[in-house]
Tab-separated table of C-alpha atoms and ligand atoms in Angstrom:
chain	number	residue	atom	x	y	z
A	14	MET	CA	63.647	128.271	59.046
A	15	LYS	CA	66.605	127.181	56.986
A	16	LYS	CA	68.768	129.656	58.850
A	17	ILE	CA	67.652	128.286	62.200
A	18	ALA	CA	68.351	124.730	61.072
A	19	GLY	CA	71.834	125.818	59.989
A	20	PHE	CA	72.365	127.486	63.321
A	21	VAL	CA	71.205	124.396	65.162
A	22	PHE	CA	73.463	122.219	63.011
A	23	GLY	CA	76.381	124.578	63.652
A	24	MET	CA	75.777	124.433	67.372
A	25	MET	CA	75.711	120.659	67.251
A	26	VAL	CA	79.044	120.573	65.453
A	27	LEU	CA	80.454	122.968	68.013
A	28	ILE	CA	79.194	120.921	70.935
A	29	SER	CA	80.444	117.621	69.537
A	30	GLY	CA	83.757	119.329	68.658
A	31	GLU	CA	84.110	120.492	72.251
A	32	SER	CA	83.133	117.144	73.645
A	33	GLN	CA	85.888	115.531	71.590
A	34	ALA	CA	88.520	118.097	72.594
A	35	TYR	CA	89.623	115.942	75.515
A	36	LYS	CA	90.746	113.192	73.135
A	37	LYS	CA	93.159	115.570	71.430
A	38	ILE	CA	94.539	116.776	74.745
A	39	HIS	CA	94.889	113.183	75.962
A	40	GLU	CA	96.739	112.179	72.805
A	41	GLY	CA	99.041	115.179	73.069
A	42	ALA	CA	99.817	114.709	76.772
A	43	VAL	CA	102.558	112.364	77.953
A	44	VAL	CA	100.368	110.147	80.104
A	45	CYS	CA	102.280	108.482	82.948
A	46	ASP	CA	101.029	106.132	85.628
A	47	THR	CA	103.413	105.302	88.441
A	48	HIS	CA	101.954	102.134	89.910
A	49	ASN	CA	100.587	98.971	88.309
A	50	ASP	CA	100.818	95.447	89.756
A	51	ILE	CA	100.265	93.398	86.611
A	52	ILE	CA	103.727	91.758	86.855
A	53	SER	CA	102.744	90.046	90.122
A	54	VAL	CA	99.376	88.981	88.713
A	55	THR	CA	100.882	87.415	85.584
A	56	ILE	CA	103.400	85.443	87.651
A	57	GLU	CA	100.817	84.305	90.132
A	58	LYS	CA	98.168	83.314	87.600
A	59	GLY	CA	100.352	82.325	84.668
A	60	TYR	CA	98.911	85.018	82.375
A	61	LEU	CA	100.688	86.578	79.415
A	62	PHE	CA	100.806	90.378	79.580
A	63	ASP	CA	100.934	90.579	75.784
A	64	SER	CA	97.761	88.562	75.317
A	65	ASP	CA	94.167	89.778	75.654
A	66	LEU	CA	93.408	89.626	79.380
A	67	SER	CA	90.089	91.493	79.188
A	68	GLY	CA	87.729	90.266	81.866
A	69	LYS	CA	90.603	88.726	83.819
A	70	THR	CA	92.779	91.718	84.768
A	71	HIS	CA	92.710	95.512	84.643
A	72	SER	CA	95.753	95.630	82.358
A	73	ASP	CA	97.430	94.121	79.347
A	74	LEU	CA	99.735	95.562	76.712
A	75	ASN	CA	97.191	96.435	74.036
A	76	ARG	CA	94.715	97.885	76.507
A	77	MET	CA	97.451	100.125	77.960
A	78	LEU	CA	98.197	101.463	74.487
A	79	GLN	CA	94.486	101.852	73.826
A	80	GLY	CA	94.168	103.951	76.998
A	81	GLY	CA	96.772	106.350	75.647
A	82	LEU	CA	99.360	105.458	78.300
A	83	ASP	CA	102.814	106.640	77.316
A	84	VAL	CA	104.691	105.560	80.419
A	85	GLN	CA	103.862	102.889	82.962
A	86	VAL	CA	105.924	102.199	86.042
A	87	PHE	CA	105.499	98.491	86.744
A	88	ALA	CA	105.643	97.557	90.413
A	89	VAL	CA	108.103	94.869	91.433
A	90	PHE	CA	106.471	93.335	94.473
A	91	CYS	CA	106.570	90.444	96.862
A	92	ASP	CA	105.185	90.437	100.364
A	93	GLY	CA	107.370	90.490	103.445
A	94	ASP	CA	106.926	86.735	104.043
A	95	GLN	CA	108.652	85.785	100.795
A	96	GLN	CA	111.739	83.672	101.530
A	97	ASN	CA	114.119	85.285	99.028
A	98	PRO	CA	112.701	88.720	98.280
A	99	PHE	CA	115.715	89.975	96.316
A	100	GLU	CA	115.650	86.903	94.097
A	101	PHE	CA	111.897	87.262	93.656
A	102	ALA	CA	112.291	90.921	92.718
A	103	ASN	CA	114.750	89.921	90.013
A	104	ARG	CA	112.339	87.322	88.723
A	105	GLU	CA	109.707	90.038	88.348
A	106	ILE	CA	112.196	92.282	86.549
A	107	ASP	CA	112.943	89.341	84.228
A	108	SER	CA	109.231	89.247	83.364
A	109	LEU	CA	109.206	92.838	82.198
A	110	TYR	CA	112.391	92.248	80.205
A	111	ALA	CA	110.764	89.243	78.520
A	112	TRP	CA	107.673	91.270	77.579
A	113	ILE	CA	109.827	94.019	76.073
A	114	HIS	CA	111.934	91.452	74.227
A	115	ARG	CA	108.834	89.887	72.714
A	116	ASN	CA	107.293	93.242	71.751
A	117	PRO	CA	110.071	95.531	70.543
A	118	GLN	CA	107.639	97.466	68.331
A	119	LYS	CA	105.297	98.270	71.213
A	120	MET	CA	107.435	98.555	74.341
A	121	MET	CA	110.799	99.850	75.477
A	122	LEU	CA	112.592	100.006	78.809
A	123	VAL	CA	112.815	103.541	80.161
A	124	ALA	CA	115.613	104.288	82.605
A	125	THR	CA	116.367	107.945	81.749
A	126	PRO	CA	114.242	110.995	80.928
A	127	GLN	CA	115.794	110.925	77.422
A	128	GLN	CA	114.588	107.360	76.898
A	129	LEU	CA	111.177	108.433	78.140
A	130	GLN	CA	110.975	111.084	75.415
A	131	GLU	CA	112.236	108.579	72.853
A	132	ALA	CA	109.488	106.112	73.803
A	133	VAL	CA	106.882	108.858	73.370
A	134	LYS	CA	108.294	109.768	69.970
A	135	LEU	CA	108.301	106.149	68.814
A	136	HIS	CA	104.766	105.544	70.171
A	137	LYS	CA	105.985	102.717	72.365
A	138	LEU	CA	104.903	102.036	75.918
A	139	GLY	CA	107.715	103.500	78.025
A	140	SER	CA	108.163	100.764	80.610
A	141	MET	CA	109.708	101.644	83.947
A	142	LEU	CA	110.405	99.636	87.089
A	143	GLY	CA	109.661	100.508	90.709
A	144	VAL	CA	110.395	98.185	93.632
A	145	GLU	CA	107.525	98.196	96.133
A	146	GLY	CA	109.082	97.413	99.485
A	147	GLY	CA	112.558	98.018	100.912
A	148	HIS	CA	112.589	94.452	102.273
A	149	MET	CA	113.621	93.375	98.772
A	150	ILE	CA	117.186	94.662	99.309
A	151	GLU	CA	117.470	92.311	102.301
A	152	ASP	CA	119.387	94.885	104.388
A	153	ASP	CA	122.222	94.945	101.845
A	154	ILE	CA	122.850	98.420	100.426
A	155	THR	CA	124.834	97.108	97.435
A	156	ARG	CA	121.592	95.570	96.163
A	157	LEU	CA	120.419	99.096	95.387
A	158	ASP	CA	123.200	99.290	92.783
A	159	SER	CA	122.148	95.964	91.374
A	160	LEU	CA	118.462	96.980	91.118
A	161	TYR	CA	119.411	100.364	89.675
A	162	ASN	CA	121.584	98.688	87.048
A	163	ARG	CA	118.617	96.557	86.010
A	164	GLY	CA	116.519	99.702	85.474
A	165	VAL	CA	114.713	100.190	88.786
A	166	ARG	CA	113.993	103.907	89.162
A	167	TYR	CA	112.012	104.041	92.382
A	168	MET	CA	111.819	102.086	95.576
A	169	THR	CA	108.919	102.313	98.012
A	170	LEU	CA	110.819	102.252	101.304
A	171	THR	CA	108.289	99.948	102.962
A	172	HIS	CA	105.218	98.024	101.908
A	173	ASN	CA	102.726	97.356	104.741
A	174	ASN	CA	105.517	95.564	106.604
A	175	ASN	CA	108.408	97.248	108.414
A	176	THR	CA	111.961	96.782	107.330
A	177	SER	CA	114.728	96.710	109.933
A	178	TRP	CA	115.465	100.317	108.920
A	179	ALA	CA	112.077	101.990	108.183
A	180	THR	CA	108.622	101.693	109.751
A	181	SER	CA	105.490	101.370	107.625
A	182	ALA	CA	102.195	103.267	107.946
A	183	GLN	CA	100.475	100.014	108.897
A	184	ASN	CA	102.919	99.151	111.657
A	185	GLU	CA	103.312	102.659	113.070
A	186	ILE	CA	99.595	102.824	113.878
A	187	ASP	CA	99.306	99.240	115.106
A	188	THR	CA	99.487	99.695	118.887
A	189	ALA	CA	99.835	95.942	119.425
A	190	GLN	CA	103.144	95.988	117.546
A	191	HIS	CA	106.236	96.433	119.621
A	192	LEU	CA	108.402	98.644	117.446
A	193	LEU	CA	112.140	98.403	118.001
A	194	HIS	CA	112.463	101.797	116.374
A	195	LYS	CA	110.186	104.295	114.673
A	196	GLY	CA	111.038	106.083	111.436
A	197	LEU	CA	114.372	105.737	109.658
A	198	THR	CA	117.388	104.216	111.411
A	199	ASP	CA	120.911	105.401	110.541
A	200	PHE	CA	121.051	102.621	107.951
A	201	GLY	CA	117.694	103.846	106.599
A	202	LYS	CA	119.180	107.312	106.153
A	203	LEU	CA	122.094	105.740	104.251
A	204	VAL	CA	119.592	103.981	101.982
A	205	VAL	CA	117.896	107.314	101.188
A	206	LYS	CA	121.250	109.021	100.510
A	207	LYS	CA	122.364	106.146	98.314
A	208	MET	CA	119.122	106.318	96.328
A	209	ASN	CA	119.592	110.087	95.926
A	210	ALA	CA	123.131	109.524	94.659
A	211	LEU	CA	122.071	106.809	92.208
A	212	GLY	CA	119.055	108.727	90.886
A	213	MET	CA	116.512	106.249	92.214
A	214	MET	CA	113.371	108.038	93.394
A	215	VAL	CA	112.439	107.622	97.056
A	216	ASP	CA	108.806	106.511	97.113
A	217	LEU	CA	106.861	107.361	100.262
A	218	SER	CA	103.624	105.462	99.622
A	219	HIS	CA	103.038	102.980	102.476
A	220	VAL	CA	105.596	104.518	104.881
A	221	GLY	CA	104.688	105.610	108.406
A	222	GLU	CA	104.493	109.267	109.352
A	223	GLN	CA	107.758	109.167	111.295
A	224	THR	CA	109.548	107.582	108.335
A	225	PHE	CA	107.985	110.215	106.079
A	226	TRP	CA	109.345	113.118	108.129
A	227	ASP	CA	112.755	111.481	108.554
A	228	VAL	CA	113.004	111.139	104.770
A	229	ILE	CA	111.960	114.759	104.204
A	230	GLN	CA	114.826	115.786	106.528
A	231	THR	CA	117.316	113.463	104.800
A	232	THR	CA	116.618	113.557	101.063
A	233	THR	CA	118.387	115.959	98.737
A	234	LYS	CA	116.042	115.149	95.833
A	235	PRO	CA	112.284	115.527	95.254
A	236	VAL	CA	110.310	112.547	96.572
A	237	LEU	CA	107.662	110.467	94.867
A	238	VAL	CA	104.446	109.202	96.410
A	239	SER	CA	103.592	106.624	93.779
A	240	HIS	CA	100.043	105.617	94.817
A	241	SER	CA	98.358	107.431	97.743
A	242	ASN	CA	95.548	109.919	98.410
A	243	ALA	CA	94.430	112.699	100.787
A	244	TYR	CA	93.712	111.724	104.393
A	245	ALA	CA	91.385	114.706	104.922
A	246	LEU	CA	88.921	113.217	102.405
A	247	CYS	CA	89.420	109.571	103.304
A	248	PRO	CA	91.131	108.937	106.637
A	249	VAL	CA	92.888	105.631	106.044
A	250	PHE	CA	96.323	104.979	107.501
A	251	ARG	CA	98.226	105.152	104.216
A	252	ASN	CA	96.790	108.438	102.898
A	253	LEU	CA	98.619	111.748	103.335
A	254	LYS	CA	97.754	114.354	105.933
A	255	ASP	CA	97.656	118.036	104.984
A	256	ASN	CA	101.052	118.845	106.486
A	257	GLN	CA	102.586	115.938	104.545
A	258	ILE	CA	101.015	117.169	101.292
A	259	LYS	CA	102.422	120.651	101.904
A	260	ALA	CA	105.848	119.222	102.739
A	261	ILE	CA	105.910	117.296	99.457
A	262	ALA	CA	105.132	120.495	97.557
A	263	LYS	CA	107.922	122.294	99.416
A	264	ASN	CA	110.295	119.435	98.564
A	265	GLY	CA	109.287	119.667	94.867
A	266	GLY	CA	107.927	116.099	94.906
A	267	VAL	CA	104.691	114.671	93.544
A	268	ILE	CA	101.685	112.719	94.832
A	269	GLN	CA	100.314	110.195	92.362
A	270	LEU	CA	96.705	109.270	93.113
A	271	ASN	CA	95.582	105.720	93.861
A	272	PHE	CA	92.252	104.628	92.302
A	273	TYR	CA	91.267	102.148	95.020
A	274	PRO	CA	87.753	103.081	96.221
A	275	ARG	CA	88.702	102.158	99.815
A	276	PHE	CA	91.365	104.896	99.772
A	277	LEU	CA	89.041	107.436	98.065
A	278	ASP	CA	85.659	107.158	99.777
A	279	SER	CA	85.446	106.543	103.529
A	280	THR	CA	82.111	104.679	103.246
A	281	VAL	CA	83.716	101.869	101.234
A	282	ALA	CA	85.547	100.356	104.225
A	283	ILE	CA	82.220	99.966	106.050
A	284	LYS	CA	80.621	98.234	103.041
A	285	GLN	CA	83.681	96.047	102.599
A	286	ASP	CA	83.703	94.984	106.247
A	287	ALA	CA	80.010	94.059	105.944
A	288	PHE	CA	80.805	92.027	102.806
A	289	PHE	CA	83.434	89.955	104.613
A	290	LYS	CA	81.176	89.544	107.638
A	291	ARG	CA	78.468	88.131	105.363
A	292	HIS	CA	80.897	85.649	103.836
A	293	LYS	CA	82.967	84.891	106.911
A	294	ALA	CA	82.147	81.171	107.073
A	295	GLU	CA	83.218	80.692	103.458
A	296	GLN	CA	86.362	82.755	103.959
A	297	ASP	CA	87.310	80.805	107.101
A	298	SER	CA	86.813	77.484	105.373
A	299	LEU	CA	89.128	78.539	102.549
A	300	VAL	CA	91.828	79.656	104.977
A	301	ALA	CA	91.372	76.396	106.945
A	302	THR	CA	92.276	74.448	103.792
A	303	GLY	CA	95.607	76.262	103.671
A	304	LYS	CA	94.707	79.052	101.235
A	305	THR	CA	96.177	82.485	101.957
A	306	ALA	CA	94.004	85.343	103.237
A	307	TYR	CA	94.675	87.104	99.935
A	308	PHE	CA	93.468	84.093	97.938
A	309	ALA	CA	90.296	83.838	100.036
A	310	GLU	CA	89.479	87.530	99.560
A	311	ASP	CA	90.162	87.388	95.836
A	312	PHE	CA	87.984	84.294	95.555
A	313	LEU	CA	85.045	85.998	97.310
A	314	TYR	CA	85.339	89.155	95.208
A	315	LYS	CA	85.201	87.047	92.042
A	316	LYS	CA	82.336	84.900	93.312
A	317	TYR	CA	80.057	87.802	94.253
A	318	PRO	CA	80.503	90.440	91.527
A	319	GLY	CA	77.035	91.890	92.172
A	320	GLU	CA	78.073	92.826	95.694
A	321	ILE	CA	81.268	94.456	94.469
A	322	SER	CA	79.397	97.054	92.448
A	323	ASP	CA	78.002	98.502	95.701
A	324	MET	CA	81.559	99.124	96.866
A	325	GLN	CA	82.712	100.859	93.695
A	326	ALA	CA	82.878	104.534	94.583
A	327	PRO	CA	81.725	106.944	91.882
A	328	PHE	CA	84.571	108.183	89.746
A	329	HIS	CA	84.210	111.807	90.971
A	330	PHE	CA	85.911	110.863	94.272
A	331	LEU	CA	89.230	110.591	92.437
A	332	LEU	CA	88.759	114.087	91.032
A	333	ASP	CA	87.806	115.358	94.487
A	334	HIS	CA	91.147	114.159	95.904
A	335	LEU	CA	92.919	115.772	92.990
A	336	ASP	CA	91.119	119.104	93.476
A	337	TYR	CA	91.869	118.975	97.179
A	338	ILE	CA	95.615	118.567	96.663
A	339	VAL	CA	95.653	121.229	93.950
A	340	LYS	CA	93.893	123.713	96.262
A	341	LEU	CA	96.138	122.887	99.199
A	342	ALA	CA	99.513	122.649	97.472
A	343	GLY	CA	99.211	123.573	93.795
A	344	VAL	CA	98.770	121.904	90.430
A	345	ASP	CA	102.447	120.962	90.167
A	346	TYR	CA	102.337	118.260	92.810
A	347	VAL	CA	99.746	115.724	91.688
A	348	GLY	CA	99.480	112.911	89.153
A	349	LEU	CA	98.241	109.349	88.666
A	350	GLY	CA	99.366	106.064	90.218
A	351	GLY	CA	96.231	103.992	89.711
A	352	ASP	CA	97.358	100.739	91.370
A	353	PHE	CA	95.527	98.758	88.684
A	354	ASP	CA	95.804	95.004	89.261
A	355	GLY	CA	96.928	95.674	92.818
A	356	ILE	CA	93.397	96.640	93.862
A	357	PRO	CA	90.473	94.217	93.973
A	358	PHE	CA	88.012	96.642	92.353
A	359	THR	CA	88.003	100.084	90.772
A	360	PRO	CA	85.798	103.176	90.919
A	361	LEU	CA	82.759	103.131	88.631
A	362	GLU	CA	83.647	103.817	84.988
A	363	LEU	CA	87.410	103.463	85.567
A	364	ASN	CA	87.160	99.734	84.948
A	365	ASP	CA	90.553	99.168	83.406
A	366	VAL	CA	93.595	100.816	81.791
A	367	THR	CA	91.648	101.784	78.679
A	368	LYS	CA	89.786	104.427	80.729
A	369	TYR	CA	92.550	107.020	81.268
A	370	PRO	CA	90.985	109.358	78.644
A	371	LEU	CA	87.970	109.725	80.972
A	372	ILE	CA	90.254	111.391	83.517
A	373	THR	CA	91.411	113.943	80.962
A	374	LYS	CA	87.771	114.540	80.030
A	375	ALA	CA	86.747	115.020	83.656
A	376	LEU	CA	89.649	117.428	84.290
A	377	LEU	CA	88.582	119.505	81.310
A	378	GLU	CA	85.012	119.542	82.602
A	379	ARG	CA	86.247	120.696	86.004
A	380	GLY	CA	87.860	123.682	84.350
A	381	TYR	CA	91.517	122.664	84.295
A	382	SER	CA	93.497	124.265	81.476
A	383	LYS	CA	95.263	122.186	78.849
A	384	LYS	CA	98.578	123.202	80.409
A	385	ASP	CA	97.511	121.951	83.839
A	386	ILE	CA	96.086	118.718	82.447
A	387	ILE	CA	99.426	117.980	80.780
A	388	LYS	CA	101.153	118.450	84.147
A	389	ILE	CA	98.713	116.207	86.002
A	390	MET	CA	98.646	113.424	83.403
A	391	GLY	CA	102.431	113.044	83.467
A	392	GLY	CA	104.376	116.307	83.359
A	393	ASN	CA	104.728	116.545	87.129
A	394	PHE	CA	106.064	113.011	87.380
A	395	ILE	CA	108.536	113.625	84.556
A	396	ARG	CA	109.783	116.720	86.420
A	397	VAL	CA	110.463	114.650	89.562
A	398	PHE	CA	112.062	111.814	87.568
A	399	THR	CA	114.334	114.299	85.780
A	400	ALA	CA	115.298	116.079	89.006
A	401	ASN	CA	116.295	112.760	90.529
A	402	THR	CA	118.630	111.917	87.671
A	403	ALA	CA	120.481	115.259	87.954
A	404	ASN	CA	123.681	115.402	89.996
B	7	ZN	ZN1	100.887	99.441	97.296
């Protein structure tokens, strides 16, 4: 009897030891996320990133550290209607600088792979900058130098809007749009070459298919897709088709997965459309008072939290996209670009930036080796970052 009890106790220790193994792997991995919109949210709402924003946002400094994040690329974003996008971009960069200045023990700017390793060693949040939308250079190529000198290490060539030199995924599929060109213009190709020369990663999230293929033909460095998913599993305009995924693998690039349920689970769009149909009168009245469409949507999401939970796809969808890309292209070409604070709601369980360890746990449960988990959680991104800084 005693022996059996000992055996049972031993088994329990073994099981709980195994169930905790993911924490060790997570701590040991260099966890990198390549897309987070908290800078825009803090500017818009007047929040302090280094205060406790639980319940208000997906991210703040202490919660990022709690989630075991080693490196976060902060998105510098303004929409295409902004009057002075380059100026606005610099204002956002100033915000990150201010946060780092106020928290030298917890954060440091990362602009080189060496600095990235230093941040890991010092247990500081390695803080990188990525500009989300080529409109922020205002058609002036010298502004790439300026952004690079301030630490920007990727630029998403387009957001949902076109630039004069690259077409976006949104606009390429919009048949009502009269496109003056499709894909990259000659100036667009110069932008890509300049970014290659500087060591600024070319980010292909949000770009149209023609732009995508033009970049693949033009770039001499591995590309980044900072926050997108697989079209085969969720056919939305800004996800990647199989031939694009294979081309990224061939180029040595990486696809960092977006957590937005609408881009993971194709049933979410239907539920979301029904939600806005139900609240159309309220939405219209907000817009009629001069509020932006974004404000009205945000307002409705906050007002009806019970209805949001129906739209939160189960967490396994994220892993399904990951498995799909791994099977199609290999384990070296996928990572995480959650889009926290740029998305109105998250998958179930992945409520905020403290939840990254759950991804490591789920990968372990799906049979990924420690070596592969380290690649997915950040190693693949670091490889692409390093390759871009080489001459
Ligand atoms: Zn985006």
